[in-house]
Amino acid sequence: MATALYRLGRFSMRRRWYVLLTWLIVLAGVGTAAVTGGGSFSDSFSIPGTESAKAQTVLAERFGSQFAQEAASSSRAGSTTTPASARVILAPPTGTTVMDPATAQAAGAFLAQAGAVDGVTGVSDPFTARTIAPNGAALYADVLLAAPAADVPAATLTGLEAVVTAAHDAGWRATISGGPFDPTLKIISGTESVGVLAALVVLVVTLGSLLAAGMPIVTALLGVAIGAAGILGVASVTDVSSATLALALMLGLAVGIDYALFILSRYRTLLAEGSTPIDAVGRAVGTAGSAVVFAGVTVIIASAGLAVVGIPFLATMGIAAAATVAVAVLIAITLLPALLGFAGTRLTPRRARAADNENDDAIVISRWGRLVTSHPVMVIVAGIVVIGTLAIPTLGLRLGLPDAGQFPTSTNARQAYDLQAATFGPGFNGPLVVLVDSSGGGAAQAGATVAERLGTLADVAFVAPPIPNKAGDAAIVTVIPTGGPNSEETAALVHAIRAERADLEHATNADITVTGAAAANIDISAKLASALPVFLLLVVGLALVLLLIAFRSILVPVTAAIGFLLSVSASFGATVAVYQWGWLAGVFNVSGPGPLLSFMPVLLVGVLFGLAMDYEVFLVSRMREDFVHGAPARRAVIVGFEHGSRVVVAAAIIMASVFVAFVFGGSTTIAPIAFALGVGILVDALIVRMTLIPAAMTLLGSAAWWLPRWLDRALPSVDIEGAQLSRQLAEEPVV
């Protein structure tokens, strides 16, 4: 592979105008498809095939799609064609209730004012619909609009907001939420540019040249533009979550900059040693480029492996991320050499030094390298203690689905959530919908039987009278829990209702299913729990095989996997502490601490594993390169560490900077994912790869590179360290 990449690098530099033009054509083509396709993003987390999802399908069939959308509180995405609705909540001044005649009359006046707004087709009557808090502390009314949420005129929004303002002026607590008043999907907020600027600063410090520092930024931005346009194009033909684009942007920026940095760093080292640009680019792409390809393939496998989980939106996220990383790899080994050709010798370091001078201990042995390799046992114990401390909060991990309680307090949705919880009770923000499907008729009576039985269960605050459909073959029983949507009490209630299913179905001769936020959360968690072992076996197994082929070693892939487990445990621990427990909530803009996303474990495991293997490949490949060229095992560790450590640390800081920028982007979905990835990368690079792996490699000595002869003969030779390429070039130049 090194020889093929050597030729590719030289070809790209020689034909740099053609390579540059080709990539610009690709960008134009994908961009045109994205713009003309008119794709948009959703924020849905439903999973086809689960009980809660099946119940939603039946609800849509029996009661209509609008009711199904309102009941599907696990999904915040509304229809783009169905007329929208909003909800007005009114709480009278202290000392009065909405049951007082004068107060009720005032509430009616506010709702009449809302009904008179242009663009409003109807307002429900809370007194006939019985949408009044049990103690009369508040009431709510549903406002029906003429247009879908995205098309509601500004005048309509202004008119409804004026109703809320008038209520406030009269001493009432009032909010309006839902439909056009919910927070819009925030994919790009502008804070991401801070990550790019931070990366540029790190590159300038690392490379000592603004020209050199700009190249990884340019190539990464081009790759991200192509990836984003491609995802937008796909969104025009299928549902794509907004988190999909955010994840692809994060990974595309991070790995795009890092991959270019590794090749560029090796290229400049070769220039400093006296190589011509064409030879330097060939060797850089042949050696560092081999590591980039293997690292990229590992990330691609880990990301695309999310498809085996069997959850459509998660599979889409994984495939989109994998495609973006693939583009980053291709750009690094083709477009970057072309750009290097335009720069010529101007990228030669001002203070050149020979990177392969193994006899100069002052160069190859850093203080940190001496410490790590001189006291390996002590270093390993200390590193594990630090990571173990960070991982302790993982023991309290709770999973759930995002709800309005995690939105910023400035949003209408959060204000409505808090007011409804305070006046109606926490359970009104996450009602459970029990569907009674009686194909033989008699749904009203069956629903009454179900409602009576469910009213006796623990953790039930209120059971609404059953609502049958017009055909009489289905009924809905709404159960209000005593706890919030993501509380343990509500989850226990879902299990209790499902435990009563067999008896209820026998008594009513109807099918009983449960949906709602808590039910969907339980279904998602169960689906992920059953798929996670298969996912880990496939992704980790394939990645370890790749590392086995790359390093011709059994123990190196094993230590890499163990290091990853340490990194991911620390990442989970820190994320639980901040986003679930609320530690440093003000620092990281956590408005409402709560359970972590149900799909976050499998997503984090897949993506972080691939990224962690990046640094393993970049660092250890240089160690193996020196070992293959005849250096003693410990010496190879020290030399490889010295040559790779500076660039790996810079790459980790760059990647973490990109991730952290997304933490402050305003998305309650992507922020904890970005935070977890940022922490995971820093722990993996600085503690695991820069500390524990060199110490472990020192303890293992030559055994680290042991491989049975029969397995060595069976494995394909990919020459990631460029040994075969060096021999070929010494015997006869490769053109």
GROMACS .gro file of N, CA and C in nm, residues 23 26-27 30 41 188 216 218-234 240-260 292-293 295-304 315-334 607 611 614 655 658-659 662:
model
  252
   23TRP      N    1  -1.168   1.817  -0.765
   23TRP     CA    2  -1.235   1.832  -0.636
   23TRP      C    3  -1.333   1.949  -0.639
   26VAL      N    4  -1.640   1.823  -0.805
   26VAL     CA    5  -1.717   1.739  -0.713
   26VAL      C    6  -1.798   1.826  -0.617
   27LEU      N    7  -1.733   1.930  -0.563
   27LEU     CA    8  -1.803   2.020  -0.472
   27LEU      C    9  -1.920   2.088  -0.541
   30VAL      N   10  -2.209   1.819  -0.606
   30VAL     CA   11  -2.281   1.781  -0.485
   30VAL      C   12  -2.359   1.899  -0.431
   41PHE      N   13  -3.411   1.891   0.765
   41PHE     CA   14  -3.375   1.800   0.872
   41PHE      C   15  -3.485   1.794   0.976
  188ILE      N   16  -2.611   2.482   1.272
  188ILE     CA   17  -2.490   2.565   1.273
  188ILE      C   18  -2.522   2.693   1.348
  216PRO      N   19  -0.417   2.247   0.618
  216PRO     CA   20  -0.513   2.154   0.678
  216PRO      C   21  -0.651   2.215   0.697
  218VAL      N   22  -0.792   2.451   0.504
  218VAL     CA   23  -0.857   2.460   0.372
  218VAL      C   24  -0.908   2.324   0.327
  219THR      N   25  -0.824   2.222   0.339
  219THR     CA   26  -0.866   2.089   0.293
  219THR      C   27  -0.980   2.035   0.379
  220ALA      N   28  -0.976   2.060   0.511
  220ALA     CA   29  -1.083   2.012   0.598
  220ALA      C   30  -1.215   2.082   0.567
  221LEU      N   31  -1.211   2.212   0.544
  221LEU     CA   32  -1.333   2.285   0.512
  221LEU      C   33  -1.392   2.239   0.380
  222LEU      N   34  -1.307   2.210   0.283
  222LEU     CA   35  -1.358   2.159   0.156
  222LEU      C   36  -1.425   2.023   0.175
  223GLY      N   37  -1.361   1.936   0.254
  223GLY     CA   38  -1.420   1.805   0.281
  223GLY      C   39  -1.553   1.816   0.353
  224VAL      N   40  -1.560   1.907   0.450
  224VAL     CA   41  -1.684   1.927   0.525
  224VAL      C   42  -1.793   1.981   0.434
  225ALA      N   43  -1.758   2.072   0.345
  225ALA     CA   44  -1.857   2.128   0.252
  225ALA      C   45  -1.914   2.019   0.162
  226ILE      N   46  -1.828   1.930   0.113
  226ILE     CA   47  -1.876   1.820   0.028
  226ILE      C   48  -1.963   1.726   0.109
  227GLY      N   49  -1.919   1.692   0.231
  227GLY     CA   50  -1.997   1.602   0.315
  227GLY      C   51  -2.131   1.660   0.353
  228ALA      N   52  -2.134   1.788   0.392
  228ALA     CA   53  -2.259   1.852   0.431
  228ALA      C   54  -2.356   1.861   0.313
  229ALA      N   55  -2.303   1.895   0.197
  229ALA     CA   56  -2.389   1.903   0.078
  229ALA      C   57  -2.446   1.767   0.043
  230GLY      N   58  -2.364   1.664   0.057
  230GLY     CA   59  -2.413   1.529   0.030
  230GLY      C   60  -2.523   1.488   0.126
  231ILE      N   61  -2.507   1.520   0.254
  231ILE     CA   62  -2.609   1.485   0.353
  231ILE      C   63  -2.738   1.562   0.326
  232LEU      N   64  -2.725   1.689   0.290
  232LEU     CA   65  -2.844   1.769   0.257
  232LEU      C   66  -2.915   1.711   0.135
  233GLY      N   67  -2.837   1.662   0.038
  233GLY     CA   68  -2.897   1.599  -0.078
  233GLY      C   69  -2.974   1.474  -0.040
  234VAL      N   70  -2.917   1.393   0.051
  234VAL     CA   71  -2.986   1.272   0.097
  234VAL      C   72  -3.112   1.308   0.174
  240VAL      N   73  -3.363   1.263   0.770
  240VAL     CA   74  -3.229   1.276   0.826
  240VAL      C   75  -3.237   1.365   0.949
  241SER      N   76  -3.183   1.318   1.060
  241SER     CA   77  -3.184   1.396   1.184
  241SER      C   78  -3.086   1.512   1.175
  242SER      N   79  -3.119   1.621   1.243
  242SER     CA   80  -3.028   1.734   1.247
  242SER      C   81  -2.897   1.696   1.315
  243ALA      N   82  -2.904   1.601   1.409
  243ALA     CA   83  -2.782   1.554   1.476
  243ALA      C   84  -2.689   1.483   1.379
  244THR      N   85  -2.745   1.429   1.271
  244THR     CA   86  -2.663   1.361   1.170
  244THR      C   87  -2.566   1.459   1.106
  245LEU      N   88  -2.617   1.574   1.067
  245LEU     CA   89  -2.531   1.674   1.004
  245LEU      C   90  -2.429   1.728   1.103
  246ALA      N   91  -2.472   1.753   1.227
  246ALA     CA   92  -2.380   1.806   1.328
  246ALA      C   93  -2.267   1.708   1.355
  247LEU      N   94  -2.299   1.578   1.367
  247LEU     CA   95  -2.195   1.478   1.391
  247LEU      C   96  -2.099   1.470   1.273
  248ALA      N   97  -2.153   1.473   1.152
  248ALA     CA   98  -2.067   1.468   1.034
  248ALA      C   99  -1.976   1.591   1.026
  249LEU      N  100  -2.030   1.707   1.060
  249LEU     CA  101  -1.949   1.829   1.059
  249LEU      C  102  -1.836   1.820   1.161
  250MET      N  103  -1.868   1.773   1.281
  250MET     CA  104  -1.765   1.759   1.385
  250MET      C  105  -1.654   1.666   1.341
  251LEU      N  106  -1.693   1.547   1.297
  251LEU     CA  107  -1.592   1.449   1.257
  251LEU      C  108  -1.515   1.495   1.134
  252GLY      N  109  -1.588   1.554   1.037
  252GLY     CA  110  -1.522   1.598   0.916
  252GLY      C  111  -1.416   1.703   0.943
  253LEU      N  112  -1.449   1.802   1.026
  253LEU     CA  113  -1.352   1.904   1.061
  253LEU      C  114  -1.234   1.846   1.139
  254ALA      N  115  -1.267   1.764   1.239
  254ALA     CA  116  -1.163   1.713   1.328
  254ALA      C  117  -1.065   1.622   1.254
  255VAL      N  118  -1.117   1.519   1.187
  255VAL     CA  119  -1.026   1.425   1.121
  255VAL      C  120  -0.965   1.488   0.996
  256GLY      N  121  -1.039   1.577   0.929
  256GLY     CA  122  -0.983   1.641   0.811
  256GLY      C  123  -0.858   1.721   0.843
  257ILE      N  124  -0.863   1.798   0.952
  257ILE     CA  125  -0.745   1.874   0.994
  257ILE      C  126  -0.635   1.782   1.042
  258ASP      N  127  -0.671   1.681   1.122
  258ASP     CA  128  -0.570   1.591   1.178
  258ASP      C  129  -0.498   1.512   1.070
  259TYR      N  130  -0.573   1.456   0.976
  259TYR     CA  131  -0.510   1.374   0.872
  259TYR      C  132  -0.414   1.457   0.787
  260ALA      N  133  -0.458   1.576   0.752
  260ALA     CA  134  -0.369   1.664   0.674
  260ALA      C  135  -0.246   1.701   0.756
  292VAL      N  136  -0.276   0.730   0.776
  292VAL     CA  137  -0.402   0.802   0.760
  292VAL      C  138  -0.509   0.710   0.702
  293VAL      N  139  -0.474   0.633   0.601
  293VAL     CA  140  -0.571   0.543   0.540
  293VAL      C  141  -0.620   0.440   0.640
  295ALA      N  142  -0.609   0.458   0.973
  295ALA     CA  143  -0.686   0.524   1.076
  295ALA      C  144  -0.825   0.561   1.024
  296GLY      N  145  -0.831   0.613   0.902
  296GLY     CA  146  -0.959   0.650   0.844
  296GLY      C  147  -1.050   0.531   0.824
  297VAL      N  148  -0.995   0.420   0.778
  297VAL     CA  149  -1.076   0.300   0.759
  297VAL      C  150  -1.131   0.251   0.892
  298THR      N  151  -1.052   0.264   0.999
  298THR     CA  152  -1.099   0.224   1.131
  298THR      C  153  -1.217   0.310   1.174
  299VAL      N  154  -1.208   0.441   1.155
  299VAL     CA  155  -1.319   0.530   1.188
  299VAL      C  156  -1.441   0.499   1.102
  300ILE      N  157  -1.418   0.472   0.975
  300ILE     CA  158  -1.528   0.441   0.884
  300ILE      C  159  -1.600   0.315   0.928
  301ILE      N  160  -1.524   0.212   0.963
  301ILE     CA  161  -1.584   0.086   1.008
  301ILE      C  162  -1.664   0.109   1.136
  302ALA      N  163  -1.604   0.182   1.231
  302ALA     CA  164  -1.672   0.207   1.358
  302ALA      C  165  -1.799   0.288   1.338
  303SER      N  166  -1.795   0.387   1.250
  303SER     CA  167  -1.913   0.472   1.227
  303SER      C  168  -2.020   0.398   1.148
  304ALA      N  169  -1.980   0.335   1.039
  304ALA     CA  170  -2.077   0.263   0.957
  304ALA      C  171  -2.135   0.144   1.032
  315ALA      N  172  -2.844   0.456   1.216
  315ALA     CA  173  -2.772   0.405   1.099
  315ALA      C  174  -2.739   0.519   1.002
  316THR      N  175  -2.835   0.610   0.984
  316THR     CA  176  -2.811   0.725   0.896
  316THR      C  177  -2.698   0.811   0.950
  317MET      N  178  -2.695   0.833   1.081
  317MET     CA  179  -2.588   0.911   1.142
  317MET      C  180  -2.453   0.846   1.117
  318GLY      N  181  -2.447   0.714   1.139
  318GLY     CA  182  -2.321   0.642   1.122
  318GLY      C  183  -2.271   0.644   0.979
  319ILE      N  184  -2.360   0.619   0.885
  319ILE     CA  185  -2.320   0.615   0.744
  319ILE      C  186  -2.278   0.754   0.696
  320ALA      N  187  -2.351   0.857   0.739
  320ALA     CA  188  -2.314   0.994   0.700
  320ALA      C  189  -2.177   1.031   0.756
  321ALA      N  190  -2.153   0.995   0.882
  321ALA     CA  191  -2.022   1.023   0.942
  321ALA      C  192  -1.912   0.947   0.870
  322ALA      N  193  -1.938   0.820   0.837
  322ALA     CA  194  -1.838   0.740   0.767
  322ALA      C  195  -1.807   0.798   0.630
  323ALA      N  196  -1.909   0.843   0.559
  323ALA     CA  197  -1.888   0.901   0.426
  323ALA      C  198  -1.806   1.029   0.436
  324THR      N  199  -1.833   1.110   0.537
  324THR     CA  200  -1.758   1.235   0.554
  324THR      C  201  -1.612   1.206   0.585
  325VAL      N  202  -1.586   1.105   0.669
  325VAL     CA  203  -1.448   1.068   0.701
  325VAL      C  204  -1.378   1.013   0.576
  326ALA      N  205  -1.449   0.936   0.495
  326ALA     CA  206  -1.390   0.883   0.372
  326ALA      C  207  -1.348   0.998   0.279
  327VAL      N  208  -1.431   1.100   0.270
  327VAL     CA  209  -1.395   1.217   0.189
  327VAL      C  210  -1.270   1.283   0.246
  328ALA      N  211  -1.262   1.293   0.380
  328ALA     CA  212  -1.145   1.354   0.443
  328ALA      C  213  -1.017   1.277   0.410
  329VAL      N  214  -1.025   1.145   0.409
  329VAL     CA  215  -0.908   1.062   0.376
  329VAL      C  216  -0.866   1.084   0.232
  330LEU      N  217  -0.963   1.082   0.141
  330LEU     CA  218  -0.931   1.100  -0.001
  330LEU      C  219  -0.870   1.237  -0.028
  331ILE      N  220  -0.923   1.338   0.039
  331ILE     CA  221  -0.867   1.473   0.021
  331ILE      C  222  -0.725   1.480   0.075
  332ALA      N  223  -0.700   1.414   0.187
  332ALA     CA  224  -0.567   1.419   0.249
  332ALA      C  225  -0.460   1.356   0.160
  333ILE      N  226  -0.495   1.251   0.087
  333ILE     CA  227  -0.394   1.181   0.008
  333ILE      C  228  -0.393   1.224  -0.139
  334THR      N  229  -0.482   1.314  -0.178
  334THR     CA  230  -0.483   1.362  -0.317
  334THR      C  231  -0.475   1.515  -0.325
  607VAL      N  232  -1.801   0.590   1.754
  607VAL     CA  233  -1.721   0.702   1.702
  607VAL      C  234  -1.590   0.715   1.778
  611LEU      N  235  -1.188   0.705   1.651
  611LEU     CA  236  -1.097   0.818   1.670
  611LEU      C  237  -0.979   0.779   1.759
  614ASP      N  238  -0.716   0.618   1.574
  614ASP     CA  239  -0.636   0.712   1.494
  614ASP      C  240  -0.501   0.736   1.560
  655MET      N  241  -0.866   1.843   1.756
  655MET     CA  242  -0.991   1.769   1.751
  655MET      C  243  -1.082   1.806   1.869
  658VAL      N  244  -1.246   2.146   1.818
  658VAL     CA  245  -1.360   2.140   1.727
  658VAL      C  246  -1.483   2.087   1.800
  659PHE      N  247  -1.465   1.980   1.878
  659PHE     CA  248  -1.578   1.922   1.951
  659PHE      C  249  -1.633   2.020   2.054
  662PHE      N  250  -1.878   2.278   1.942
  662PHE     CA  251  -2.015   2.232   1.924
  662PHE      C  252  -2.089   2.221   2.057
   0.00000   0.00000   0.00000
